[in-house]
Amino acid sequence: MADVPNDAPEHCPGTSSDQAGKSSACQGCPNQNICASGAAKAPDPAIEEIRQKLTSVKHKILVLSGKGGVGKSTFSAHLSHALASDDSKEIALLDVDICGPSIPKIMGLEGEQVHQSGSGWSPVYVEDNLAVMSIGFLLSSPDDAVIWRGPKKNGMIKQFLRDVDWGEVDYLIVDTPPGTSDEHLSIVQYLSGAGIDGAVIITTPQEVSLQDVRKEIRFCKKVKIPVIGVIENMSGFVCPKCKNTSQIFPPTTGGAQRMCEELNLPLLGRVPLDPRIGRSCDEGRSFLTEVPDSPATMLCRLYWVQQCCNTQV
């Protein structure tokens, strides 16, 4: 995969491309001579630096989905909360959704700032054993728009992986944006030395979501990321009063279960819609403790921890 320098022109072919330093986009670029000579094709030294930095991180899990709005950040946040409920484990949550960082809001950390220490950036702690890093901590306001091209986003992800002082960590959960573009390629490239244990894929039941999720699964196969399994989110609405279930997003093509059967992947579970989950996220609280009677809470503890981590990693 081609690597693009931070100061590259808009249509840079990438330093590892055969057209590096030779395409029309390279004209006037300060890196043109280096790229044309082939010297820039050497592996990014940051990969080795990141490998060394993350030797203290035992497991690295990506949360992916080709579709936006399916609940990746909610899942990432509450998987982290569920894992951190074991006081003997150290958990870290990294938000690499550069343009839409929602983790600070969901974790109740809006307004917090990152501090620099002698060993790098210090993450923000929700609990003694749950650390969080997001670009949201670097913005002056939650309403600030991050209007960056790919190279600058790639550089930010590199900095998160190389410069954050995570310390000894059992699980690093990486929340990603939708799609299969810059952020995903960067996280895979920079963790290629440190290793990725696998990815959890999030979808909703309707076909319009499953189409994009299939693309994400193919992306994982192409870049050799093991797929731990699939979570079907918003899988029916459970009324908090009568407990009856209604299908808000009908699985017209069989939902995640049919897709998993076709692709030979584990279905880790179905998370029902519960308005109390949305309220907990808006208030920056864990619904695992706020709404312990929610069917989603029980599924979190049974599937998210046991199947995503204990039995798969």
PDB file of C-alpha atoms in Angstrom:
ATOM      1  CA  MET A   1       0.000   0.000   0.000  1.00  0.00           C
ATOM      2  CA  ALA A   2       1.357   3.410  -0.925  1.00  0.00           C
ATOM      3  CA  ASP A   3       2.462   5.766   1.822  1.00  0.00           C
ATOM      4  CA  VAL A   4       1.852   9.483   1.317  1.00  0.00           C
ATOM      5  CA  PRO A   5       4.041  12.155   2.993  1.00  0.00           C
ATOM      6  CA  ASN A   6       2.347  14.909   4.995  1.00  0.00           C
ATOM      7  CA  ASP A   7       3.552  17.617   2.593  1.00  0.00           C
ATOM      8  CA  ALA A   8       2.597  15.724  -0.570  1.00  0.00           C
ATOM      9  CA  PRO A   9       0.523  17.260  -3.386  1.00  0.00           C
ATOM     10  CA  GLU A  10      -3.161  16.338  -3.713  1.00  0.00           C
ATOM     11  CA  HIS A  11      -2.779  13.472  -6.216  1.00  0.00           C
ATOM     12  CA  CYS A  12       0.450  12.011  -4.856  1.00  0.00           C
ATOM     13  CA  PRO A  13       0.803   8.391  -6.049  1.00  0.00           C
ATOM     14  CA  GLY A  14       2.565   7.412  -2.820  1.00  0.00           C
ATOM     15  CA  THR A  15       6.202   6.720  -2.057  1.00  0.00           C
ATOM     16  CA  SER A  16       5.918   2.972  -2.697  1.00  0.00           C
ATOM     17  CA  SER A  17       4.223   3.387  -6.076  1.00  0.00           C
ATOM     18  CA  ASP A  18       6.056   2.666  -9.334  1.00  0.00           C
ATOM     19  CA  GLN A  19       5.044   6.201 -10.363  1.00  0.00           C
ATOM     20  CA  ALA A  20       6.666   7.807  -7.302  1.00  0.00           C
ATOM     21  CA  GLY A  21       8.512  10.939  -8.403  1.00  0.00           C
ATOM     22  CA  LYS A  22       7.474  10.389 -12.027  1.00  0.00           C
ATOM     23  CA  SER A  23       3.773  11.304 -12.335  1.00  0.00           C
ATOM     24  CA  SER A  24       2.498  14.764 -13.257  1.00  0.00           C
ATOM     25  CA  ALA A  25       1.350  15.261  -9.662  1.00  0.00           C
ATOM     26  CA  CYS A  26       4.995  15.007  -8.543  1.00  0.00           C
ATOM     27  CA  GLN A  27       6.080  18.130 -10.420  1.00  0.00           C
ATOM     28  CA  GLY A  28       7.231  20.759  -7.930  1.00  0.00           C
ATOM     29  CA  CYS A  29       6.923  18.447  -4.925  1.00  0.00           C
ATOM     30  CA  PRO A  30       9.874  18.849  -2.519  1.00  0.00           C
ATOM     31  CA  ASN A  31      10.085  15.045  -2.281  1.00  0.00           C
ATOM     32  CA  GLN A  32      10.231  14.408  -6.041  1.00  0.00           C
ATOM     33  CA  ASN A  33      13.942  13.613  -6.329  1.00  0.00           C
ATOM     34  CA  ILE A  34      13.937  11.336  -3.297  1.00  0.00           C
ATOM     35  CA  CYS A  35      10.889   9.419  -4.567  1.00  0.00           C
ATOM     36  CA  ALA A  36      12.281   9.120  -8.103  1.00  0.00           C
ATOM     37  CA  SER A  37      15.531   7.672  -6.736  1.00  0.00           C
ATOM     38  CA  GLY A  38      13.636   4.869  -4.989  1.00  0.00           C
ATOM     39  CA  ALA A  39      15.007   5.788  -1.561  1.00  0.00           C
ATOM     40  CA  ALA A  40      11.509   6.572  -0.294  1.00  0.00           C
ATOM     41  CA  LYS A  41      10.339   3.005  -0.944  1.00  0.00           C
ATOM     42  CA  ALA A  42      12.080   1.827   2.201  1.00  0.00           C
ATOM     43  CA  PRO A  43       9.668   0.755   4.979  1.00  0.00           C
ATOM     44  CA  ASP A  44       8.346   3.608   7.096  1.00  0.00           C
ATOM     45  CA  PRO A  45      10.568   3.670  10.211  1.00  0.00           C
ATOM     46  CA  ALA A  46       7.465   4.494  12.231  1.00  0.00           C
ATOM     47  CA  ILE A  47       6.293   0.870  11.811  1.00  0.00           C
ATOM     48  CA  GLU A  48       9.229  -0.408  13.843  1.00  0.00           C
ATOM     49  CA  GLU A  49       8.917   2.462  16.337  1.00  0.00           C
ATOM     50  CA  ILE A  50       5.245   1.601  16.845  1.00  0.00           C
ATOM     51  CA  ARG A  51       6.049  -2.094  17.216  1.00  0.00           C
ATOM     52  CA  GLN A  52       8.473  -1.293  20.005  1.00  0.00           C
ATOM     53  CA  LYS A  53       6.056   1.188  21.608  1.00  0.00           C
ATOM     54  CA  LEU A  54       3.232  -1.356  21.674  1.00  0.00           C
ATOM     55  CA  THR A  55       5.181  -4.310  23.020  1.00  0.00           C
ATOM     56  CA  SER A  56       3.415  -3.565  26.321  1.00  0.00           C
ATOM     57  CA  VAL A  57      -0.025  -3.967  24.665  1.00  0.00           C
ATOM     58  CA  LYS A  58      -1.089  -7.631  24.666  1.00  0.00           C
ATOM     59  CA  HIS A  59      -4.121  -7.566  22.343  1.00  0.00           C
ATOM     60  CA  LYS A  60      -5.269  -5.141  19.643  1.00  0.00           C
ATOM     61  CA  ILE A  61      -8.851  -5.302  18.368  1.00  0.00           C
ATOM     62  CA  LEU A  62     -10.332  -3.166  15.572  1.00  0.00           C
ATOM     63  CA  VAL A  63     -14.022  -2.261  15.466  1.00  0.00           C
ATOM     64  CA  LEU A  64     -15.059  -1.893  11.811  1.00  0.00           C
ATOM     65  CA  SER A  65     -18.063  -1.409   9.565  1.00  0.00           C
ATOM     66  CA  GLY A  66     -18.392  -0.224   5.998  1.00  0.00           C
ATOM     67  CA  LYS A  67     -21.582   1.619   7.003  1.00  0.00           C
ATOM     68  CA  GLY A  68     -21.852   4.789   9.083  1.00  0.00           C
ATOM     69  CA  GLY A  69     -24.346   5.125  11.919  1.00  0.00           C
ATOM     70  CA  VAL A  70     -24.484   1.445  12.851  1.00  0.00           C
ATOM     71  CA  GLY A  71     -23.072   1.902  16.366  1.00  0.00           C
ATOM     72  CA  LYS A  72     -19.318   1.285  16.101  1.00  0.00           C
ATOM     73  CA  SER A  73     -18.456   3.917  18.688  1.00  0.00           C
ATOM     74  CA  THR A  74     -21.187   2.758  21.079  1.00  0.00           C
ATOM     75  CA  PHE A  75     -19.930  -0.802  20.744  1.00  0.00           C
ATOM     76  CA  SER A  76     -16.260   0.210  21.153  1.00  0.00           C
ATOM     77  CA  ALA A  77     -17.005   2.287  24.235  1.00  0.00           C
ATOM     78  CA  HIS A  78     -19.052  -0.355  25.966  1.00  0.00           C
ATOM     79  CA  LEU A  79     -16.788  -3.243  25.051  1.00  0.00           C
ATOM     80  CA  SER A  80     -14.085  -1.171  26.772  1.00  0.00           C
ATOM     81  CA  HIS A  81     -16.335  -0.598  29.806  1.00  0.00           C
ATOM     82  CA  ALA A  82     -17.177  -4.305  29.978  1.00  0.00           C
ATOM     83  CA  LEU A  83     -13.524  -5.345  29.827  1.00  0.00           C
ATOM     84  CA  ALA A  84     -12.565  -2.712  32.414  1.00  0.00           C
ATOM     85  CA  SER A  85     -15.125  -4.149  34.836  1.00  0.00           C
ATOM     86  CA  ASP A  86     -12.398  -6.706  35.580  1.00  0.00           C
ATOM     87  CA  ASP A  87     -10.105  -4.684  37.841  1.00  0.00           C
ATOM     88  CA  SER A  88      -7.186  -6.954  37.013  1.00  0.00           C
ATOM     89  CA  LYS A  89      -7.221  -5.844  33.349  1.00  0.00           C
ATOM     90  CA  GLU A  90      -5.818  -2.639  31.852  1.00  0.00           C
ATOM     91  CA  ILE A  91      -7.883  -1.370  28.901  1.00  0.00           C
ATOM     92  CA  ALA A  92      -7.194   1.335  26.310  1.00  0.00           C
ATOM     93  CA  LEU A  93      -9.630   2.835  23.780  1.00  0.00           C
ATOM     94  CA  LEU A  94      -8.241   4.635  20.719  1.00  0.00           C
ATOM     95  CA  ASP A  95     -10.569   6.731  18.538  1.00  0.00           C
ATOM     96  CA  VAL A  96      -9.188   7.014  14.985  1.00  0.00           C
ATOM     97  CA  ASP A  97     -12.352   8.568  13.548  1.00  0.00           C
ATOM     98  CA  ILE A  98     -10.489  11.788  12.842  1.00  0.00           C
ATOM     99  CA  CYS A  99     -13.369  13.752  11.287  1.00  0.00           C
ATOM    100  CA  GLY A 100     -16.149  12.471  13.565  1.00  0.00           C
ATOM    101  CA  PRO A 101     -14.717  11.757  17.027  1.00  0.00           C
ATOM    102  CA  SER A 102     -17.666  10.780  19.241  1.00  0.00           C
ATOM    103  CA  ILE A 103     -15.790   8.748  21.852  1.00  0.00           C
ATOM    104  CA  PRO A 104     -15.145  11.744  24.196  1.00  0.00           C
ATOM    105  CA  LYS A 105     -18.912  12.404  24.353  1.00  0.00           C
ATOM    106  CA  ILE A 106     -19.874   8.754  24.857  1.00  0.00           C
ATOM    107  CA  MET A 107     -17.226   8.276  27.553  1.00  0.00           C
ATOM    108  CA  GLY A 108     -18.182  11.469  29.417  1.00  0.00           C
ATOM    109  CA  LEU A 109     -14.822  13.112  28.691  1.00  0.00           C
ATOM    110  CA  GLU A 110     -15.791  16.229  26.733  1.00  0.00           C
ATOM    111  CA  GLY A 111     -13.593  19.192  27.694  1.00  0.00           C
ATOM    112  CA  GLU A 112     -10.700  16.980  28.804  1.00  0.00           C
ATOM    113  CA  GLN A 113      -7.254  17.687  27.411  1.00  0.00           C
ATOM    114  CA  VAL A 114      -4.209  15.603  26.573  1.00  0.00           C
ATOM    115  CA  HIS A 115      -1.059  16.295  28.561  1.00  0.00           C
ATOM    116  CA  GLN A 116       2.529  15.718  27.520  1.00  0.00           C
ATOM    117  CA  SER A 117       4.964  13.818  29.694  1.00  0.00           C
ATOM    118  CA  GLY A 118       8.544  12.713  29.286  1.00  0.00           C
ATOM    119  CA  SER A 119       7.375   9.421  27.809  1.00  0.00           C
ATOM    120  CA  GLY A 120       4.840  10.914  25.374  1.00  0.00           C
ATOM    121  CA  TRP A 121       1.197  11.961  25.374  1.00  0.00           C
ATOM    122  CA  SER A 122      -0.754  10.869  28.431  1.00  0.00           C
ATOM    123  CA  PRO A 123      -4.196   9.440  27.593  1.00  0.00           C
ATOM    124  CA  VAL A 124      -7.322  10.560  29.454  1.00  0.00           C
ATOM    125  CA  TYR A 125      -8.592   8.110  32.065  1.00  0.00           C
ATOM    126  CA  VAL A 126     -12.264   7.264  32.607  1.00  0.00           C
ATOM    127  CA  GLU A 127     -11.365   4.830  35.370  1.00  0.00           C
ATOM    128  CA  ASP A 128      -8.071   3.762  36.880  1.00  0.00           C
ATOM    129  CA  ASN A 129      -7.832   0.917  34.355  1.00  0.00           C
ATOM    130  CA  LEU A 130      -9.530   2.501  31.303  1.00  0.00           C
ATOM    131  CA  ALA A 131      -7.539   4.992  29.191  1.00  0.00           C
ATOM    132  CA  VAL A 132      -8.862   6.891  26.158  1.00  0.00           C
ATOM    133  CA  MET A 133      -7.251   8.843  23.309  1.00  0.00           C
ATOM    134  CA  SER A 134      -9.097  10.837  20.632  1.00  0.00           C
ATOM    135  CA  ILE A 135      -8.498  13.854  18.436  1.00  0.00           C
ATOM    136  CA  GLY A 136     -11.538  15.274  20.213  1.00  0.00           C
ATOM    137  CA  PHE A 137      -9.234  16.063  23.144  1.00  0.00           C
ATOM    138  CA  LEU A 138      -7.094  18.252  20.871  1.00  0.00           C
ATOM    139  CA  LEU A 139      -9.933  20.445  19.579  1.00  0.00           C
ATOM    140  CA  SER A 140     -10.824  23.768  21.191  1.00  0.00           C
ATOM    141  CA  SER A 141     -14.552  22.980  20.882  1.00  0.00           C
ATOM    142  CA  PRO A 142     -16.627  19.837  20.187  1.00  0.00           C
ATOM    143  CA  ASP A 143     -18.168  21.776  17.284  1.00  0.00           C
ATOM    144  CA  ASP A 144     -14.822  22.310  15.524  1.00  0.00           C
ATOM    145  CA  ALA A 145     -14.667  20.639  12.110  1.00  0.00           C
ATOM    146  CA  VAL A 146     -11.538  18.643  11.230  1.00  0.00           C
ATOM    147  CA  ILE A 147     -11.047  19.477   7.546  1.00  0.00           C
ATOM    148  CA  TRP A 148      -7.960  17.441   6.680  1.00  0.00           C
ATOM    149  CA  ARG A 149      -6.754  15.581   3.628  1.00  0.00           C
ATOM    150  CA  GLY A 150      -5.603  11.982   3.905  1.00  0.00           C
ATOM    151  CA  PRO A 151      -1.894  12.580   4.592  1.00  0.00           C
ATOM    152  CA  LYS A 152      -2.609  14.733   7.634  1.00  0.00           C
ATOM    153  CA  LYS A 153      -5.083  12.186   9.022  1.00  0.00           C
ATOM    154  CA  ASN A 154      -2.506   9.444   8.479  1.00  0.00           C
ATOM    155  CA  GLY A 155       0.074  11.492  10.366  1.00  0.00           C
ATOM    156  CA  MET A 156      -2.314  11.932  13.306  1.00  0.00           C
ATOM    157  CA  ILE A 157      -2.946   8.179  13.532  1.00  0.00           C
ATOM    158  CA  LYS A 158       0.790   7.528  13.399  1.00  0.00           C
ATOM    159  CA  GLN A 159       1.275   9.975  16.251  1.00  0.00           C
ATOM    160  CA  PHE A 160      -1.437   8.319  18.351  1.00  0.00           C
ATOM    161  CA  LEU A 161       0.197   4.907  17.961  1.00  0.00           C
ATOM    162  CA  ARG A 162       3.794   6.046  18.351  1.00  0.00           C
ATOM    163  CA  ASP A 163       3.605   8.867  20.889  1.00  0.00           C
ATOM    164  CA  VAL A 164       0.848   7.953  23.364  1.00  0.00           C
ATOM    165  CA  ASP A 165       2.139   6.460  26.611  1.00  0.00           C
ATOM    166  CA  TRP A 166      -0.367   3.629  27.079  1.00  0.00           C
ATOM    167  CA  GLY A 167       1.730   1.735  29.610  1.00  0.00           C
ATOM    168  CA  GLU A 168       0.969  -1.941  30.269  1.00  0.00           C
ATOM    169  CA  VAL A 169      -2.323  -2.750  28.503  1.00  0.00           C
ATOM    170  CA  ASP A 170      -4.264  -6.007  28.140  1.00  0.00           C
ATOM    171  CA  TYR A 171      -6.644  -4.839  25.391  1.00  0.00           C
ATOM    172  CA  LEU A 172      -6.381  -1.901  22.985  1.00  0.00           C
ATOM    173  CA  ILE A 173      -9.769  -1.311  21.322  1.00  0.00           C
ATOM    174  CA  VAL A 174      -9.578   0.809  18.137  1.00  0.00           C
ATOM    175  CA  ASP A 175     -12.762   2.613  17.059  1.00  0.00           C
ATOM    176  CA  THR A 176     -12.674   3.400  13.332  1.00  0.00           C
ATOM    177  CA  PRO A 177     -14.724   5.544  10.927  1.00  0.00           C
ATOM    178  CA  PRO A 178     -16.957   3.939   8.283  1.00  0.00           C
ATOM    179  CA  GLY A 179     -15.461   2.792   4.990  1.00  0.00           C
ATOM    180  CA  THR A 180     -12.197   1.303   3.798  1.00  0.00           C
ATOM    181  CA  SER A 181     -10.048   4.364   3.159  1.00  0.00           C
ATOM    182  CA  ASP A 182      -7.213   6.413   4.647  1.00  0.00           C
ATOM    183  CA  GLU A 183      -7.727   5.726   8.341  1.00  0.00           C
ATOM    184  CA  HIS A 184      -8.185   1.989   7.834  1.00  0.00           C
ATOM    185  CA  LEU A 185      -5.162   1.625   5.584  1.00  0.00           C
ATOM    186  CA  SER A 186      -3.070   3.654   8.022  1.00  0.00           C
ATOM    187  CA  ILE A 187      -4.027   1.648  11.103  1.00  0.00           C
ATOM    188  CA  VAL A 188      -3.323  -1.625   9.276  1.00  0.00           C
ATOM    189  CA  GLN A 189       0.017  -0.391   7.915  1.00  0.00           C
ATOM    190  CA  TYR A 190       1.270   1.082  11.184  1.00  0.00           C
ATOM    191  CA  LEU A 191       0.207  -1.955  13.218  1.00  0.00           C
ATOM    192  CA  SER A 192       1.697  -4.411  10.726  1.00  0.00           C
ATOM    193  CA  GLY A 193       4.748  -4.858  12.944  1.00  0.00           C
ATOM    194  CA  ALA A 194       2.894  -4.842  16.269  1.00  0.00           C
ATOM    195  CA  GLY A 195       0.174  -7.219  15.060  1.00  0.00           C
ATOM    196  CA  ILE A 196      -3.633  -7.025  15.045  1.00  0.00           C
ATOM    197  CA  ASP A 197      -5.511  -9.796  16.842  1.00  0.00           C
ATOM    198  CA  GLY A 198      -8.630  -9.290  14.774  1.00  0.00           C
ATOM    199  CA  ALA A 199     -11.649  -7.167  13.893  1.00  0.00           C
ATOM    200  CA  VAL A 200     -15.218  -7.101  15.143  1.00  0.00           C
ATOM    201  CA  ILE A 201     -17.635  -6.099  12.370  1.00  0.00           C
ATOM    202  CA  ILE A 202     -20.752  -4.069  13.260  1.00  0.00           C
ATOM    203  CA  THR A 203     -23.893  -4.040  11.112  1.00  0.00           C
ATOM    204  CA  THR A 204     -27.631  -3.424  11.305  1.00  0.00           C
ATOM    205  CA  PRO A 205     -30.179  -5.912   9.928  1.00  0.00           C
ATOM    206  CA  GLN A 206     -31.224  -4.213   6.675  1.00  0.00           C
ATOM    207  CA  GLU A 207     -29.631  -5.010   3.324  1.00  0.00           C
ATOM    208  CA  VAL A 208     -28.463  -1.427   2.716  1.00  0.00           C
ATOM    209  CA  SER A 209     -26.138  -1.872   5.694  1.00  0.00           C
ATOM    210  CA  LEU A 210     -25.109  -5.437   4.901  1.00  0.00           C
ATOM    211  CA  GLN A 211     -23.943  -4.414   1.405  1.00  0.00           C
ATOM    212  CA  ASP A 212     -21.350  -2.040   2.873  1.00  0.00           C
ATOM    213  CA  VAL A 213     -20.393  -4.489   5.614  1.00  0.00           C
ATOM    214  CA  ARG A 214     -19.587  -7.177   3.032  1.00  0.00           C
ATOM    215  CA  LYS A 215     -17.110  -4.728   1.494  1.00  0.00           C
ATOM    216  CA  GLU A 216     -15.512  -4.272   4.928  1.00  0.00           C
ATOM    217  CA  ILE A 217     -15.175  -8.026   5.354  1.00  0.00           C
ATOM    218  CA  ARG A 218     -13.485  -8.276   1.944  1.00  0.00           C
ATOM    219  CA  PHE A 219     -11.165  -5.466   3.012  1.00  0.00           C
ATOM    220  CA  CYS A 220     -10.181  -7.484   6.094  1.00  0.00           C
ATOM    221  CA  LYS A 221      -9.434 -10.531   3.955  1.00  0.00           C
ATOM    222  CA  LYS A 222      -7.394  -8.477   1.504  1.00  0.00           C
ATOM    223  CA  VAL A 223      -5.187  -6.942   4.214  1.00  0.00           C
ATOM    224  CA  LYS A 224      -5.132 -10.226   6.205  1.00  0.00           C
ATOM    225  CA  ILE A 225      -6.978  -9.074   9.328  1.00  0.00           C
ATOM    226  CA  PRO A 226      -8.758 -11.992  11.066  1.00  0.00           C
ATOM    227  CA  VAL A 227     -12.492 -11.345  11.519  1.00  0.00           C
ATOM    228  CA  ILE A 228     -13.405 -12.259  15.096  1.00  0.00           C
ATOM    229  CA  GLY A 229     -17.098 -12.080  14.269  1.00  0.00           C
ATOM    230  CA  VAL A 230     -20.126  -9.910  13.526  1.00  0.00           C
ATOM    231  CA  ILE A 231     -22.456  -7.995  15.855  1.00  0.00           C
ATOM    232  CA  GLU A 232     -25.942  -7.145  14.570  1.00  0.00           C
ATOM    233  CA  ASN A 233     -26.855  -3.852  16.226  1.00  0.00           C
ATOM    234  CA  MET A 234     -30.356  -2.303  16.392  1.00  0.00           C
ATOM    235  CA  SER A 235     -31.721  -5.828  16.011  1.00  0.00           C
ATOM    236  CA  GLY A 236     -35.335  -5.154  16.932  1.00  0.00           C
ATOM    237  CA  PHE A 237     -36.789  -2.737  19.480  1.00  0.00           C
ATOM    238  CA  VAL A 238     -37.476  -4.066  22.965  1.00  0.00           C
ATOM    239  CA  CYS A 239     -40.094  -1.969  24.754  1.00  0.00           C
ATOM    240  CA  PRO A 240     -38.740  -1.055  28.215  1.00  0.00           C
ATOM    241  CA  LYS A 241     -42.242  -1.466  29.707  1.00  0.00           C
ATOM    242  CA  CYS A 242     -43.949  -4.437  28.035  1.00  0.00           C
ATOM    243  CA  LYS A 243     -40.706  -6.122  26.839  1.00  0.00           C
ATOM    244  CA  ASN A 244     -42.260  -6.939  23.452  1.00  0.00           C
ATOM    245  CA  THR A 245     -39.945  -6.831  20.433  1.00  0.00           C
ATOM    246  CA  SER A 246     -40.694  -4.942  17.200  1.00  0.00           C
ATOM    247  CA  GLN A 247     -38.607  -5.029  14.022  1.00  0.00           C
ATOM    248  CA  ILE A 248     -37.636  -1.415  13.252  1.00  0.00           C
ATOM    249  CA  PHE A 249     -35.134  -2.421  10.543  1.00  0.00           C
ATOM    250  CA  PRO A 250     -36.555  -5.613   9.004  1.00  0.00           C
ATOM    251  CA  PRO A 251     -33.888  -8.145   7.906  1.00  0.00           C
ATOM    252  CA  THR A 252     -35.279  -8.423   4.367  1.00  0.00           C
ATOM    253  CA  THR A 253     -32.397 -10.624   3.163  1.00  0.00           C
ATOM    254  CA  GLY A 254     -31.924 -12.626   6.349  1.00  0.00           C
ATOM    255  CA  GLY A 255     -29.905 -10.057   8.287  1.00  0.00           C
ATOM    256  CA  ALA A 256     -26.473 -10.662   9.773  1.00  0.00           C
ATOM    257  CA  GLN A 257     -27.192 -14.325  10.461  1.00  0.00           C
ATOM    258  CA  ARG A 258     -27.683 -15.150   6.771  1.00  0.00           C
ATOM    259  CA  MET A 259     -24.622 -13.105   5.816  1.00  0.00           C
ATOM    260  CA  CYS A 260     -22.483 -14.890   8.425  1.00  0.00           C
ATOM    261  CA  GLU A 261     -23.676 -18.281   7.196  1.00  0.00           C
ATOM    262  CA  GLU A 262     -22.776 -17.351   3.616  1.00  0.00           C
ATOM    263  CA  LEU A 263     -19.338 -16.025   4.585  1.00  0.00           C
ATOM    264  CA  ASN A 264     -18.618 -18.652   7.270  1.00  0.00           C
ATOM    265  CA  LEU A 265     -18.213 -16.097  10.047  1.00  0.00           C
ATOM    266  CA  PRO A 266     -19.386 -16.223  13.681  1.00  0.00           C
ATOM    267  CA  LEU A 267     -22.415 -14.111  14.606  1.00  0.00           C
ATOM    268  CA  LEU A 268     -21.408 -12.886  18.054  1.00  0.00           C
ATOM    269  CA  GLY A 269     -24.867 -11.627  18.957  1.00  0.00           C
ATOM    270  CA  ARG A 270     -27.769  -9.281  18.266  1.00  0.00           C
ATOM    271  CA  VAL A 271     -28.056  -6.037  20.212  1.00  0.00           C
ATOM    272  CA  PRO A 272     -31.647  -4.731  20.406  1.00  0.00           C
ATOM    273  CA  LEU A 273     -32.590  -1.074  20.187  1.00  0.00           C
ATOM    274  CA  ASP A 274     -33.140   0.475  23.596  1.00  0.00           C
ATOM    275  CA  PRO A 275     -33.696   4.258  23.929  1.00  0.00           C
ATOM    276  CA  ARG A 276     -31.954   4.158  27.301  1.00  0.00           C
ATOM    277  CA  ILE A 277     -28.703   3.232  25.557  1.00  0.00           C
ATOM    278  CA  GLY A 278     -28.848   6.434  23.487  1.00  0.00           C
ATOM    279  CA  ARG A 279     -29.576   8.498  26.575  1.00  0.00           C
ATOM    280  CA  SER A 280     -26.662   6.940  28.458  1.00  0.00           C
ATOM    281  CA  CYS A 281     -24.311   7.744  25.551  1.00  0.00           C
ATOM    282  CA  ASP A 282     -25.540  11.355  25.383  1.00  0.00           C
ATOM    283  CA  GLU A 283     -24.902  11.705  29.113  1.00  0.00           C
ATOM    284  CA  GLY A 284     -21.466  10.077  28.898  1.00  0.00           C
ATOM    285  CA  ARG A 285     -22.390   7.149  31.133  1.00  0.00           C
ATOM    286  CA  SER A 286     -22.019   3.409  30.670  1.00  0.00           C
ATOM    287  CA  PHE A 287     -25.395   1.778  30.043  1.00  0.00           C
ATOM    288  CA  LEU A 288     -23.929  -1.413  31.547  1.00  0.00           C
ATOM    289  CA  THR A 289     -24.303   0.221  34.952  1.00  0.00           C
ATOM    290  CA  GLU A 290     -27.057   2.744  34.128  1.00  0.00           C
ATOM    291  CA  VAL A 291     -29.520   0.197  32.697  1.00  0.00           C
ATOM    292  CA  PRO A 292     -28.499  -3.227  34.043  1.00  0.00           C
ATOM    293  CA  ASP A 293     -31.938  -4.667  33.147  1.00  0.00           C
ATOM    294  CA  SER A 294     -31.541  -3.923  29.416  1.00  0.00           C
ATOM    295  CA  PRO A 295     -31.322  -7.054  27.225  1.00  0.00           C
ATOM    296  CA  ALA A 296     -28.386  -5.326  25.539  1.00  0.00           C
ATOM    297  CA  THR A 297     -26.547  -5.183  28.870  1.00  0.00           C
ATOM    298  CA  MET A 298     -26.814  -8.940  29.318  1.00  0.00           C
ATOM    299  CA  LEU A 299     -25.677  -9.515  25.747  1.00  0.00           C
ATOM    300  CA  CYS A 300     -22.690  -7.232  26.323  1.00  0.00           C
ATOM    301  CA  ARG A 301     -21.476  -9.263  29.225  1.00  0.00           C
ATOM    302  CA  LEU A 302     -22.157 -12.643  27.604  1.00  0.00           C
ATOM    303  CA  TYR A 303     -20.997 -12.043  24.036  1.00  0.00           C
ATOM    304  CA  TRP A 304     -18.884  -8.930  23.798  1.00  0.00           C
ATOM    305  CA  VAL A 305     -16.382 -10.032  26.403  1.00  0.00           C
ATOM    306  CA  GLN A 306     -16.494 -13.827  26.220  1.00  0.00           C
ATOM    307  CA  GLN A 307     -16.736 -14.209  22.467  1.00  0.00           C
ATOM    308  CA  CYS A 308     -14.901 -11.081  21.244  1.00  0.00           C
ATOM    309  CA  CYS A 309     -11.973 -11.558  23.555  1.00  0.00           C
ATOM    310  CA  ASN A 310     -11.764 -14.533  25.878  1.00  0.00           C
ATOM    311  CA  THR A 311     -12.571 -17.276  23.373  1.00  0.00           C
ATOM    312  CA  GLN A 312     -11.236 -15.656  20.193  1.00  0.00           C
ATOM    313  CA  VAL A 313      -8.017 -13.876  21.144  1.00  0.00           C
TER     314      VAL A 313
END
